[in-house]
C-alpha positions as a Python dict, from the first residue, in 0.01 Angstrom:
ca = {
    (1, 'M'): (0, 0, 0),
    (2, 'S'): (206, 179, 274),
    (3, 'L'): (398, 510, 249),
    (4, 'L'): (731, 299, 209),
    (5, 'D'): (588, 226, -110),
    (6, 'E'): (507, 563, -268),
    (7, 'G'): (766, 717, -456),
    (8, 'T'): (874, 1047, -220),
    (9, 'I'): (1130, 1259, -240),
    (10, 'Y'): (1293, 1118, 93),
    (11, 'N'): (1377, 831, -140),
    (12, 'L'): (1661, 1048, -330),
    (13, 'I'): (1824, 1080, 46),
    (14, 'A'): (2115, 842, 30),
    (15, 'V'): (2157, 638, 319),
    (16, 'E'): (2506, 555, 510),
    (17, 'E'): (2564, 182, 448),
    (18, 'Q'): (2657, 15, 779),
    (19, 'K'): (2909, -191, 777),
    (20, 'R'): (2947, -526, 1044),
    (21, 'Q'): (3220, -500, 1303),
    (22, 'K'): (3431, -857, 1229),
    (23, 'P'): (3440, -981, 1619),
    (24, 'P'): (3821, -946, 1762),
    (25, 'R'): (4028, -1264, 1666),
    (26, 'Y'): (4058, -1545, 1912),
    (27, 'N'): (4375, -1538, 2055),
    (28, 'S'): (4468, -1889, 2241),
    (29, 'K'): (4639, -1805, 2636),
    (30, 'F'): (4798, -2070, 2582),
    (31, 'K'): (4989, -1996, 2236),
    (32, 'D'): (5332, -1867, 2431),
    (33, 'T'): (5323, -2226, 2666),
    (34, 'V'): (5298, -2419, 2335),
    (35, 'R'): (5552, -2266, 2060),
    (36, 'N'): (5810, -2282, 2388),
    (37, 'E'): (5747, -2629, 2441),
    (38, 'S'): (5724, -2717, 2049),
    (39, 'T'): (6085, -2572, 2003),
    (40, 'S'): (6238, -2773, 2339),
    (41, 'N'): (6133, -3016, 2206),
    (42, 'R'): (6307, -2972, 1885),
    (43, 'N'): (6641, -3147, 1871),
    (44, 'E'): (6863, -3119, 1629),
    (45, 'H'): (7047, -3409, 1504),
    (46, 'K'): (6837, -3607, 1733),
    (47, 'T'): (6793, -3991, 1652),
    (48, 'M'): (7014, -4053, 1324),
    (49, 'G'): (7299, -3800, 1460),
    (50, 'Q'): (7552, -3609, 1245),
    (51, 'A'): (7718, -3708, 926),
    (52, 'K'): (8038, -3855, 945),
    (53, 'V'): (8267, -3705, 701),
    (54, 'P'): (8610, -3600, 677),
    (55, 'V'): (8648, -3260, 771),
    (56, 'P'): (8797, -3067, 468),
    (57, 'T'): (9176, -2976, 478),
    (58, 'T'): (9303, -2671, 266),
    (59, 'D'): (9555, -2941, 94),
    (60, 'N'): (9275, -3161, -57),
    (61, 'Y'): (9196, -2949, -310),
    (62, 'L'): (8968, -3052, -626),
    (63, 'K'): (9311, -3121, -846),
    (64, 'K'): (9286, -3273, -1196),
    (65, 'H'): (9228, -3616, -1376),
    (66, 'S'): (9147, -3660, -1024),
    (67, 'K'): (8800, -3773, -1071),
    (68, 'E'): (8858, -3958, -1393),
    (69, 'P'): (8788, -4318, -1359),
    (70, 'V'): (9086, -4568, -1331),
    (71, 'L'): (9051, -4833, -1615),
    (72, 'P'): (9190, -5140, -1670),
    (73, 'N'): (9460, -5299, -1814),
    (74, 'K'): (9424, -5412, -2210),
    (75, 'S'): (9472, -5789, -2257),
    (76, 'D'): (9359, -5945, -2563),
    (77, 'F'): (9013, -6130, -2585),
    (78, 'K'): (8962, -6460, -2470),
    (79, 'Y'): (8671, -6666, -2579),
    (80, 'G'): (8610, -6944, -2234),
    (81, 'D'): (8574, -7275, -2450),
    (82, 'E'): (8894, -7146, -2648),
    (83, 'D'): (9129, -7494, -2526),
    (84, 'H'): (8794, -7707, -2627),
    (85, 'K'): (8737, -7571, -3008),
    (86, 'K'): (8811, -7772, -3316),
    (87, 'P'): (9150, -7701, -3454),
    (88, 'A'): (9081, -7457, -3799),
    (89, 'L'): (9010, -7492, -4172),
    (90, 'P'): (9302, -7479, -4328),
    (91, 'A'): (9331, -7142, -4525),
    (92, 'R'): (9234, -7175, -4950),
    (93, 'E'): (9601, -7095, -5009),
    (94, 'E'): (9742, -7366, -4731),
    (95, 'K'): (9838, -7689, -4950),
    (96, 'P'): (9779, -8066, -4804),
    (97, 'L'): (10138, -8230, -4685),
    (98, 'M'): (10193, -8486, -5012),
    (99, 'G'): (10190, -8891, -4895),
    (100, 'L'): (9919, -8862, -4684),
    (101, 'K'): (9638, -9182, -4705),
    (102, 'T'): (9432, -9340, -4446),
    (103, 'T'): (9289, -9703, -4526),
    (104, 'K'): (8963, -9625, -4406),
    (105, 'N'): (8705, -9764, -4668),
    (106, 'F'): (8455, -9517, -4673),
    (107, 'I'): (8206, -9782, -4898),
    (108, 'T'): (8238, -10022, -4638),
    (109, 'N'): (8210, -9907, -4335),
    (110, 'N'): (7900, -9700, -4490),
    (111, 'A'): (7690, -10018, -4575),
    (112, 'V'): (7791, -10217, -4280),
    (113, 'Q'): (7618, -9876, -4089),
    (114, 'N'): (7296, -9889, -4308),
    (115, 'I'): (7273, -10297, -4247),
    (116, 'T'): (7322, -10326, -3856),
    (117, 'S'): (7157, -9970, -3822),
    (118, 'V'): (6839, -10061, -3655),
    (119, 'P'): (6497, -9897, -3854),
    (120, 'K'): (6324, -9520, -3651),
    (121, 'R'): (6070, -9663, -3512),
    (122, 'P'): (5730, -9478, -3645),
    (123, 'E'): (5541, -9288, -3329),
    (124, 'K'): (5239, -9359, -3218),
    (125, 'K'): (4961, -9084, -3305),
    (126, 'Y'): (4643, -9073, -3330),
    (127, 'V'): (4361, -8776, -3531),
    (128, 'D'): (4084, -8596, -3346),
    (129, 'T'): (4002, -8362, -3651),
    (130, 'R'): (3907, -8424, -4007),
    (131, 'N'): (4215, -8164, -4149),
    (132, 'G'): (4465, -8410, -3994),
    (133, 'D'): (4579, -8277, -3699),
    (134, 'A'): (4766, -8491, -3514),
    (135, 'H'): (4875, -8565, -3134),
    (136, 'N'): (5091, -8783, -2941),
    (137, 'L'): (4894, -9142, -2854),
    (138, 'I'): (5162, -9171, -2578),
    (139, 'P'): (5030, -8853, -2339),
    (140, 'S'): (4726, -8825, -2478),
    (141, 'G'): (4605, -9112, -2205),
    (142, 'L'): (4398, -9278, -2443),
    (143, 'E'): (4602, -9613, -2484),
    (144, 'P'): (4602, -9816, -2150),
    (145, 'I'): (4975, -9820, -2053),
    (146, 'Y'): (4968, -9869, -1664),
    (147, 'V'): (4766, -10201, -1615),
    (148, 'Q'): (5055, -10294, -1865),
    (149, 'K'): (5307, -10336, -1645),
    (150, 'K'): (5425, -10613, -1482),
    (151, 'E'): (5434, -10525, -1152),
    (152, 'F'): (5054, -10415, -1201),
    (153, 'G'): (4829, -10563, -895),
    (154, 'E'): (5092, -10658, -663),
    (155, 'V'): (5149, -10471, -325),
    (156, 'P'): (5401, -10164, -453),
    (157, 'T'): (5769, -10305, -277),
    (158, 'Y'): (5754, -9964, 2),
    (159, 'L'): (5451, -10080, 110),
    (160, 'Q'): (5575, -10440, 176),
    (161, 'K'): (5927, -10257, 296),
    (162, 'R'): (5732, -10050, 555),
    (163, 'K'): (5527, -10447, 647),
    (164, 'D'): (5829, -10620, 777),
    (165, 'E'): (5925, -10308, 962),
    (166, 'M'): (5626, -10303, 1187),
    (167, 'I'): (5695, -10694, 1255),
    (168, 'Q'): (6046, -10628, 1271),
    (169, 'A'): (5979, -10363, 1559),
    (170, 'Q'): (5696, -10578, 1726),
    (171, 'E'): (5864, -10899, 1720),
    (172, 'E'): (6180, -10633, 1906),
    (173, 'Y'): (5855, -10518, 2088),
    (174, 'N'): (5748, -10874, 2191),
    (175, 'Q'): (6084, -11020, 2324),
    (176, 'Y'): (6195, -10728, 2516),
    (177, 'V'): (5810, -10763, 2713),
    (178, 'S'): (5912, -11170, 2742),
    (179, 'E'): (6246, -11017, 2867),
    (180, 'Y'): (6092, -10853, 3126),
    (181, 'M'): (5880, -11076, 3251),
    (182, 'R'): (6158, -11274, 3271),
    (183, 'R'): (6365, -11135, 3489),
    (184, 'G'): (6028, -11002, 3774),
    (185, 'A'): (6061, -10634, 3638),
    (186, 'M'): (5706, -10638, 3474),
    (187, 'Q'): (5362, -10751, 3526),
    (188, 'K'): (5039, -10791, 3293),
    (189, 'L'): (4782, -10699, 3415),
    (190, 'T'): (4427, -10930, 3358),
    (191, 'E'): (4119, -10857, 3131),
    (192, 'D'): (3921, -10839, 3514),
    (193, 'E'): (4193, -10623, 3663),
    (194, 'R'): (4217, -10402, 3339),
    (195, 'K'): (3791, -10366, 3399),
    (196, 'A'): (3758, -10357, 3755),
    (197, 'I'): (4049, -10026, 3664),
    (198, 'L'): (3914, -9885, 3388),
    (199, 'D'): (3571, -9922, 3635),
    (200, 'G'): (3685, -9771, 3915),
    (201, 'L'): (3857, -9443, 3690),
    (202, 'K'): (3477, -9375, 3554),
    (203, 'T'): (3368, -9354, 3903),
    (204, 'N'): (3602, -9107, 4035),
    (205, 'W'): (3518, -8930, 3672),
    (206, 'E'): (3163, -8942, 3827),
    (207, 'D'): (3214, -8826, 4152),
    (208, 'I'): (3366, -8521, 3999),
    (209, 'H'): (3167, -8399, 3740),
    (210, 'D'): (2870, -8434, 3996),
    (211, 'Q'): (3110, -8158, 4146),
    (212, 'Y'): (3155, -8017, 3928),
    (213, 'Q'): (2824, -7917, 3851),
    (214, 'G'): (2746, -7835, 4152),
    (215, 'L'): (2963, -7521, 4166),
    (216, 'S'): (2888, -7170, 4190),
    (217, 'V'): (2843, -7027, 3836),
    (218, 'V'): (2930, -6678, 3896),
    (219, 'T'): (3353, -6714, 4049),
    (220, 'D'): (3424, -6393, 4168),
    (221, 'T'): (3640, -6532, 4451),
    (222, 'A'): (4049, -6674, 4402),
    (223, 'P'): (3940, -6965, 4618),
    (224, 'K'): (3607, -7044, 4350),
    (225, 'K'): (3844, -7020, 4073),
    (226, 'H'): (4122, -7272, 4159),
    (227, 'R'): (3911, -7527, 4249),
    (228, 'K'): (3725, -7492, 3924),
    (229, 'E'): (4014, -7513, 3776),
    (230, 'R'): (4164, -7808, 3988),
    (231, 'M'): (3818, -8007, 3897),
    (232, 'E'): (3834, -8008, 3564),
    (233, 'S'): (4243, -8068, 3526),
    (234, 'Q'): (4157, -8389, 3741),
    (235, 'M'): (3869, -8468, 3510),
    (236, 'K'): (4085, -8410, 3190),
    (237, 'Q'): (4381, -8619, 3344),
    (238, 'L'): (4080, -8935, 3420),
    (239, 'E'): (3905, -8918, 3058),
    (240, 'R'): (4259, -8956, 2946),
    (241, 'D'): (4346, -9281, 3157),
    (242, 'I'): (3965, -9373, 3066),
    (243, 'E'): (4077, -9336, 2697),
    (244, 'I'): (4444, -9540, 2758),
    (245, 'F'): (4263, -9853, 2937),
    (246, 'E'): (3952, -9868, 2638),
    (247, 'K'): (4207, -9826, 2322),
    (248, 'H'): (4508, -10090, 2430),
    (249, 'K'): (4358, -10430, 2594),
    (250, 'I'): (4706, -10594, 2658),
    (251, 'I'): (4848, -10347, 2955),
    (252, 'Y'): (5145, -10445, 3096),
    (253, 'I'): (5267, -10237, 3454),
    (254, 'S'): (5644, -10265, 3627),
    (255, 'N'): (5705, -10385, 3956),
}
């Protein structure tokens, strides 16, 4: 146990509290420069411009009743379909004209209309619950409708029309080709010629492909890059030509 922990008279002496001094506040040496730049780049009415309003004059002062809305002149209200309406009913006090009599026999007309009228056919319904909840039968799909049509199972009209148009276009094309062949402007390739050209295209593609496989992986120079792009374009063109010759068995060439 030390002397400081023991009770002594020195503990009664007031110890002056030492306050910690704060360091001086940081002031940037560029604050004046930043303030000048912010104020120099700030312009009034730079984007929108000043408001274009009329300059006030001394004689343009606020006058009495000048801000009251101007109402249109009053007019009688009229419905848009007033001209198409039936005439108004006669008043209760108005007496009918004497001597007016119609020759129409309402009893006979009603009897004839009832005899010649077609009775209304009841709608087809179905009940799906024991409580009698009825629904329309036709839109439900329970009754076959489309299979009972007259044109069921036949080729639709638009498909037959499309087929006729294709046949007509093929006939016109055949006439066009035969006309040019008669003039000697077109020539049909034989099967042997077509196969020979096709084999030559495939051989050229294989040669270019072998050269393409031998190129450097890294194209760090412009000549290497241009050579690679040129060989790729040649291979794509040969692939398109091969596809055309394989797809079309009959080929015509112009003389």
